[in-house]
């Protein structure tokens, strides 16, 4: 990500965090712009270029009231929507492309021994990321403010793998998700290290359409474990592939966004960004 793009996203994130903190006071455009040290005119244009909607409209998308309405609308039809194949809008198509393949018990147990992993750093609308792949698919993707720290996490997940910094076609195809350039995308495959339970939870997350939200309880119901909400939450929290496996679409039943491995502000940013694009398409 260029220096200016990084500054722009940082300002957007600061604005979202400020809005989330002081939403009860309903801060106006001038106040939020002053907080991120730009003019109201420039901030309005910057935010709209990034999100596709005005700051005021974006605030509506990340509000508790909006989240509750989305959950209510999903309600009884979430199970049907999860397996729907006729999704409208290019922004939702990635749910149909992504497939999970679990690593073998030996690969899981031995920390990726004899597995070659390519990794690279890339940019996204939500900050820099580290993406890694085996010959079978994406095995890791994480937002990475600190590249070295992100690499340390990858190494801890696959301590015995052969790591090489290189961008490959598997990574490039996966990264098209941020641009919605679906004319070039191939079927994205994930090659994941996880228990059978974790893999089931991550597969369920892939069935939540972009722009929609679910709860931990709903995900537990989808995998036929209605009493396992806490275990589902733990599995969601250990998601190894940011954004592609959309754990950001799971929120609390109260409408609050809840926690996120890569920061609650980033989670709000992604939820609002997806909502804006989905509603524009429809």
Tab-separated table of C-alpha atoms in Angstrom:
chain	number	residue	atom	x	y	z
A	1	UNK	CA	0.000	0.000	0.000
A	2	UNK	CA	1.358	3.460	-0.881
A	3	UNK	CA	2.123	5.940	1.865
A	4	UNK	CA	-0.847	8.139	0.925
A	5	UNK	CA	-3.247	5.178	0.725
A	6	UNK	CA	-2.063	4.036	4.130
A	7	UNK	CA	-2.632	7.534	5.549
A	8	UNK	CA	-6.104	7.617	3.997
A	9	UNK	CA	-7.134	4.279	5.500
A	10	UNK	CA	-5.727	5.303	8.870
A	11	UNK	CA	-7.894	8.426	8.752
A	12	UNK	CA	-10.961	6.381	7.805
A	13	UNK	CA	-10.314	3.978	10.674
A	14	UNK	CA	-9.844	6.858	13.125
A	15	UNK	CA	-13.107	8.399	11.920
A	16	UNK	CA	-15.015	5.132	12.316
A	17	UNK	CA	-13.605	4.613	15.789
A	18	UNK	CA	-14.577	8.170	16.740
A	19	UNK	CA	-18.103	7.727	15.396
A	20	UNK	CA	-18.469	4.420	17.232
A	21	UNK	CA	-17.275	5.981	20.479
A	22	UNK	CA	-19.449	9.094	20.322
A	23	UNK	CA	-22.436	7.858	18.325
A	24	UNK	CA	-24.845	8.881	21.094
A	25	UNK	CA	-23.840	12.519	20.541
A	26	UNK	CA	-24.316	12.073	16.766
A	27	UNK	CA	-21.154	13.976	15.781
A	28	UNK	CA	-21.574	16.012	12.611
A	29	UNK	CA	-19.269	16.103	9.594
A	30	UNK	CA	-17.262	19.083	10.878
A	31	UNK	CA	-16.551	17.413	14.196
A	32	UNK	CA	-15.391	14.102	12.704
A	33	UNK	CA	-13.290	15.885	10.068
A	34	UNK	CA	-11.616	17.952	12.771
A	35	UNK	CA	-10.790	14.787	14.695
A	36	UNK	CA	-8.860	13.360	11.728
A	37	UNK	CA	-7.279	16.753	10.951
A	38	UNK	CA	-8.710	17.421	7.492
A	39	UNK	CA	-11.249	19.899	6.153
A	40	UNK	CA	-14.917	18.843	6.090
A	41	UNK	CA	-14.942	19.024	2.285
A	42	UNK	CA	-11.841	16.848	1.922
A	43	UNK	CA	-13.041	14.353	4.526
A	44	UNK	CA	-16.452	13.986	2.844
A	45	UNK	CA	-14.757	13.263	-0.488
A	46	UNK	CA	-12.127	10.958	1.036
A	47	UNK	CA	-14.678	8.921	2.947
A	48	UNK	CA	-17.091	8.664	0.018
A	49	UNK	CA	-14.306	7.545	-2.328
A	50	UNK	CA	-13.362	4.799	0.118
A	51	UNK	CA	-16.786	3.598	1.290
A	52	UNK	CA	-18.961	4.482	-1.687
A	53	UNK	CA	-21.367	6.351	0.602
A	54	UNK	CA	-21.276	9.435	2.792
A	55	UNK	CA	-20.040	9.263	6.410
A	56	UNK	CA	-23.631	9.795	7.582
A	57	UNK	CA	-24.925	6.882	5.520
A	58	UNK	CA	-22.034	4.685	6.612
A	59	UNK	CA	-22.862	5.418	10.248
A	60	UNK	CA	-26.324	4.005	9.631
A	61	UNK	CA	-24.849	0.794	8.225
A	62	UNK	CA	-22.671	0.142	11.279
A	63	UNK	CA	-25.267	1.140	13.856
A	64	UNK	CA	-26.857	-1.335	16.253
A	65	UNK	CA	-30.286	-0.420	14.879
A	66	UNK	CA	-29.283	-1.390	11.350
A	67	UNK	CA	-27.612	-4.614	12.523
A	68	UNK	CA	-30.743	-5.674	14.399
A	69	UNK	CA	-32.872	-5.037	11.317
A	70	UNK	CA	-30.551	-7.126	9.137
A	71	UNK	CA	-30.642	-9.962	11.665
A	72	UNK	CA	-34.427	-9.713	11.881
A	73	UNK	CA	-34.798	-9.839	8.116
A	74	UNK	CA	-32.483	-12.858	7.913
A	75	UNK	CA	-34.252	-14.589	10.818
A	76	UNK	CA	-36.261	-17.545	9.618
A	77	UNK	CA	-34.703	-17.603	6.148
A	78	UNK	CA	-31.025	-17.654	7.132
A	79	UNK	CA	-30.738	-21.399	6.573
A	80	UNK	CA	-32.218	-21.093	3.093
A	81	UNK	CA	-30.054	-18.087	2.281
A	82	UNK	CA	-26.987	-19.986	3.425
A	83	UNK	CA	-27.421	-22.534	0.661
A	84	UNK	CA	-28.888	-20.253	-1.974
A	85	UNK	CA	-27.119	-20.427	-5.309
A	86	UNK	CA	-28.944	-17.668	-7.159
A	87	UNK	CA	-27.336	-14.794	-5.299
A	88	UNK	CA	-27.709	-11.412	-6.970
A	89	UNK	CA	-24.907	-8.897	-7.241
A	90	UNK	CA	-21.236	-9.519	-7.991
A	91	UNK	CA	-20.307	-8.587	-4.432
A	92	UNK	CA	-21.893	-11.816	-3.190
A	93	UNK	CA	-20.400	-14.175	-5.740
A	94	UNK	CA	-17.331	-15.063	-3.729
A	95	UNK	CA	-19.505	-17.180	-1.425
A	96	UNK	CA	-19.980	-19.537	-4.369
A	97	UNK	CA	-16.322	-19.695	-5.364
A	98	UNK	CA	-14.522	-20.490	-2.134
A	99	UNK	CA	-13.986	-24.139	-1.180
A	100	UNK	CA	-12.217	-25.554	1.869
A	101	UNK	CA	-9.887	-28.514	1.954
A	102	UNK	CA	-8.549	-29.579	5.322
A	103	UNK	CA	-4.944	-30.620	5.820
A	104	UNK	CA	-4.263	-34.270	6.483
A	105	UNK	CA	-3.854	-35.440	10.091
A	106	UNK	CA	-0.137	-35.779	9.464
A	107	UNK	CA	0.197	-32.255	8.096
A	108	UNK	CA	-1.856	-30.952	11.012
A	109	UNK	CA	0.137	-32.831	13.643
A	110	UNK	CA	3.575	-32.090	12.238
A	111	UNK	CA	3.176	-28.345	11.920
A	112	UNK	CA	3.208	-28.350	8.139
A	113	UNK	CA	6.261	-30.571	7.748
A	114	UNK	CA	7.089	-31.174	4.073
A	115	UNK	CA	4.639	-28.449	3.019
A	116	UNK	CA	5.981	-25.597	0.882
A	117	UNK	CA	4.285	-22.274	1.644
A	118	UNK	CA	4.600	-19.113	-0.431
A	119	UNK	CA	3.753	-15.826	1.241
A	120	UNK	CA	3.573	-12.199	0.218
A	121	UNK	CA	2.355	-8.823	1.417
A	122	UNK	CA	-0.474	-7.019	-0.338
A	123	UNK	CA	-2.794	-4.077	0.108
A	124	UNK	CA	-6.515	-4.030	0.797
A	125	UNK	CA	-9.130	-1.370	1.536
A	126	UNK	CA	-8.647	-2.204	5.229
A	127	UNK	CA	-4.876	-2.045	5.504
A	128	UNK	CA	-1.930	-4.197	4.482
A	129	UNK	CA	-2.257	-7.962	4.628
A	130	UNK	CA	-0.042	-11.031	4.598
A	131	UNK	CA	-1.350	-13.866	2.422
A	132	UNK	CA	0.133	-17.373	2.262
A	133	UNK	CA	-0.577	-20.391	0.090
A	134	UNK	CA	0.316	-24.030	-0.394
A	135	UNK	CA	0.046	-25.826	-3.715
A	136	UNK	CA	-3.578	-26.622	-2.828
A	137	UNK	CA	-4.846	-23.191	-1.788
A	138	UNK	CA	-4.723	-20.262	0.613
A	139	UNK	CA	-3.660	-21.397	4.078
A	140	UNK	CA	-3.363	-18.062	5.888
A	141	UNK	CA	-4.373	-14.437	5.420
A	142	UNK	CA	-4.091	-11.736	8.063
A	143	UNK	CA	-4.147	-7.958	8.289
A	144	UNK	CA	-0.595	-6.836	8.952
A	145	UNK	CA	0.334	-3.412	10.244
A	146	UNK	CA	3.705	-4.892	11.235
A	147	UNK	CA	4.993	-7.205	8.511
A	148	UNK	CA	7.543	-8.964	10.700
A	149	UNK	CA	5.015	-9.606	13.476
A	150	UNK	CA	2.571	-11.022	10.913
A	151	UNK	CA	5.268	-13.316	9.542
A	152	UNK	CA	6.043	-14.526	13.077
A	153	UNK	CA	2.389	-15.525	13.497
A	154	UNK	CA	2.472	-17.445	10.199
A	155	UNK	CA	5.627	-19.278	11.255
A	156	UNK	CA	4.050	-20.206	14.577
A	157	UNK	CA	1.119	-21.788	12.715
A	158	UNK	CA	3.410	-23.807	10.445
A	159	UNK	CA	6.693	-24.169	12.358
A	160	UNK	CA	8.018	-26.990	10.174
A	161	UNK	CA	6.911	-25.746	6.763
A	162	UNK	CA	9.240	-24.473	4.052
A	163	UNK	CA	8.428	-20.755	3.767
A	164	UNK	CA	9.328	-18.654	0.766
A	165	UNK	CA	8.407	-15.023	0.069
A	166	UNK	CA	6.815	-15.175	-3.357
A	167	UNK	CA	3.548	-14.078	-4.949
A	168	UNK	CA	1.818	-16.890	-6.822
A	169	UNK	CA	-1.335	-17.257	-8.899
A	170	UNK	CA	-3.308	-18.745	-5.999
A	171	UNK	CA	-2.689	-15.597	-3.959
A	172	UNK	CA	-3.457	-13.290	-6.879
A	173	UNK	CA	-6.796	-14.998	-7.549
A	174	UNK	CA	-7.772	-14.752	-3.904
A	175	UNK	CA	-6.907	-11.056	-3.717
A	176	UNK	CA	-9.359	-10.223	-6.509
A	177	UNK	CA	-12.015	-10.379	-3.793
A	178	UNK	CA	-11.060	-6.846	-2.768
A	179	UNK	CA	-11.555	-5.404	-6.257
A	180	UNK	CA	-14.568	-7.543	-7.276
A	181	UNK	CA	-12.862	-8.214	-10.596
A	182	UNK	CA	-14.819	-11.428	-11.081
A	183	UNK	CA	-14.043	-11.632	-14.781
A	184	UNK	CA	-10.554	-12.836	-13.850
A	185	UNK	CA	-11.142	-14.868	-10.722
A	186	UNK	CA	-10.799	-18.629	-10.719
A	187	UNK	CA	-12.391	-20.828	-8.099
A	188	UNK	CA	-10.635	-19.964	-4.851
A	189	UNK	CA	-9.545	-22.889	-2.698
A	190	UNK	CA	-8.450	-22.841	0.913
A	191	UNK	CA	-6.046	-25.388	2.389
A	192	UNK	CA	-6.607	-25.104	6.116
A	193	UNK	CA	-5.166	-26.498	9.292
A	194	UNK	CA	-8.056	-27.125	11.670
A	195	UNK	CA	-10.116	-29.678	13.553
A	196	UNK	CA	-13.240	-31.162	11.985
A	197	UNK	CA	-15.350	-28.858	14.147
A	198	UNK	CA	-13.397	-25.757	13.142
A	199	UNK	CA	-13.651	-26.666	9.455
A	200	UNK	CA	-17.443	-27.033	9.777
A	201	UNK	CA	-17.715	-23.617	11.421
A	202	UNK	CA	-15.519	-21.964	8.777
A	203	UNK	CA	-17.563	-23.590	5.999
A	204	UNK	CA	-20.729	-22.219	7.609
A	205	UNK	CA	-19.241	-18.715	7.593
A	206	UNK	CA	-18.736	-18.945	3.834
A	207	UNK	CA	-22.490	-19.377	3.449
A	208	UNK	CA	-23.327	-15.973	4.966
A	209	UNK	CA	-23.859	-13.681	1.952
A	210	UNK	CA	-21.918	-10.435	1.709
A	211	UNK	CA	-23.809	-7.514	3.192
A	212	UNK	CA	-25.688	-9.765	5.597
A	213	UNK	CA	-25.004	-10.641	9.224
A	214	UNK	CA	-25.451	-13.645	11.462
A	215	UNK	CA	-25.007	-14.497	15.137
A	216	UNK	CA	-22.990	-17.124	16.950
A	217	UNK	CA	-26.217	-18.942	17.785
A	218	UNK	CA	-27.314	-19.003	14.150
A	219	UNK	CA	-23.971	-20.409	13.027
A	220	UNK	CA	-24.240	-23.083	15.728
A	221	UNK	CA	-27.678	-24.002	14.349
A	222	UNK	CA	-26.367	-24.222	10.782
A	223	UNK	CA	-23.813	-26.868	11.805
A	224	UNK	CA	-26.456	-28.736	13.877
A	225	UNK	CA	-24.829	-27.840	17.185
A	226	UNK	CA	-27.430	-25.416	18.617
A	227	UNK	CA	-26.007	-25.604	22.143
A	228	UNK	CA	-22.414	-24.988	21.076
A	229	UNK	CA	-22.464	-21.191	20.660
A	230	UNK	CA	-19.419	-20.734	22.887
A	231	UNK	CA	-17.399	-23.367	21.016
A	232	UNK	CA	-18.519	-21.797	17.736
A	233	UNK	CA	-17.286	-18.430	18.983
A	234	UNK	CA	-13.891	-19.939	19.781
A	235	UNK	CA	-13.655	-21.494	16.314
A	236	UNK	CA	-14.637	-18.210	14.678
A	237	UNK	CA	-12.007	-16.426	16.746
A	238	UNK	CA	-9.332	-18.791	15.414
A	239	UNK	CA	-10.215	-18.193	11.752
A	240	UNK	CA	-6.877	-18.301	9.865
A	241	UNK	CA	-8.045	-16.500	6.718
A	242	UNK	CA	-9.206	-12.918	7.170
A	243	UNK	CA	-12.018	-11.614	4.956
A	244	UNK	CA	-12.140	-14.641	2.626
A	245	UNK	CA	-13.659	-16.590	5.510
A	246	UNK	CA	-16.035	-13.836	6.634
A	247	UNK	CA	-15.964	-14.116	10.416
A	248	UNK	CA	-16.593	-10.343	10.412
A	249	UNK	CA	-20.223	-11.084	9.450
A	250	UNK	CA	-20.928	-12.746	12.796
A	251	UNK	CA	-22.050	-10.346	15.515
A	252	UNK	CA	-23.776	-10.512	18.871
A	253	UNK	CA	-27.529	-11.088	18.974
A	254	UNK	CA	-27.886	-7.614	20.547
A	255	UNK	CA	-26.643	-6.009	17.332
A	256	UNK	CA	-23.235	-5.106	18.775
A	257	UNK	CA	-20.344	-6.050	16.506
A	258	UNK	CA	-18.383	-7.889	19.186
A	259	UNK	CA	-14.714	-8.811	19.043
A	260	UNK	CA	-12.493	-9.400	16.038
A	261	UNK	CA	-8.984	-10.808	15.821
A	262	UNK	CA	-7.842	-7.870	13.716
A	263	UNK	CA	-9.603	-5.138	15.701
A	264	UNK	CA	-13.220	-4.099	16.257
A	265	UNK	CA	-12.777	-0.876	14.271
A	266	UNK	CA	-11.642	-2.843	11.234
A	267	UNK	CA	-14.630	-5.174	11.686
A	268	UNK	CA	-17.004	-2.190	11.633
A	269	UNK	CA	-15.228	-0.844	8.557
A	270	UNK	CA	-15.659	-4.125	6.687
A	271	UNK	CA	-19.319	-4.533	7.675
A	272	UNK	CA	-20.166	-1.005	6.530
A	273	UNK	CA	-18.100	-1.306	3.348
A	274	UNK	CA	-19.849	-4.536	2.351
A	275	UNK	CA	-23.286	-3.162	3.202
A	276	UNK	CA	-22.682	-0.084	1.043
A	277	UNK	CA	-21.597	-2.114	-1.970
A	278	UNK	CA	-24.331	-4.708	-1.648
A	279	UNK	CA	-27.072	-2.102	-1.426
A	280	UNK	CA	-25.626	-0.203	-4.376
A	281	UNK	CA	-25.727	-3.374	-6.516
A	282	UNK	CA	-29.334	-4.043	-5.564
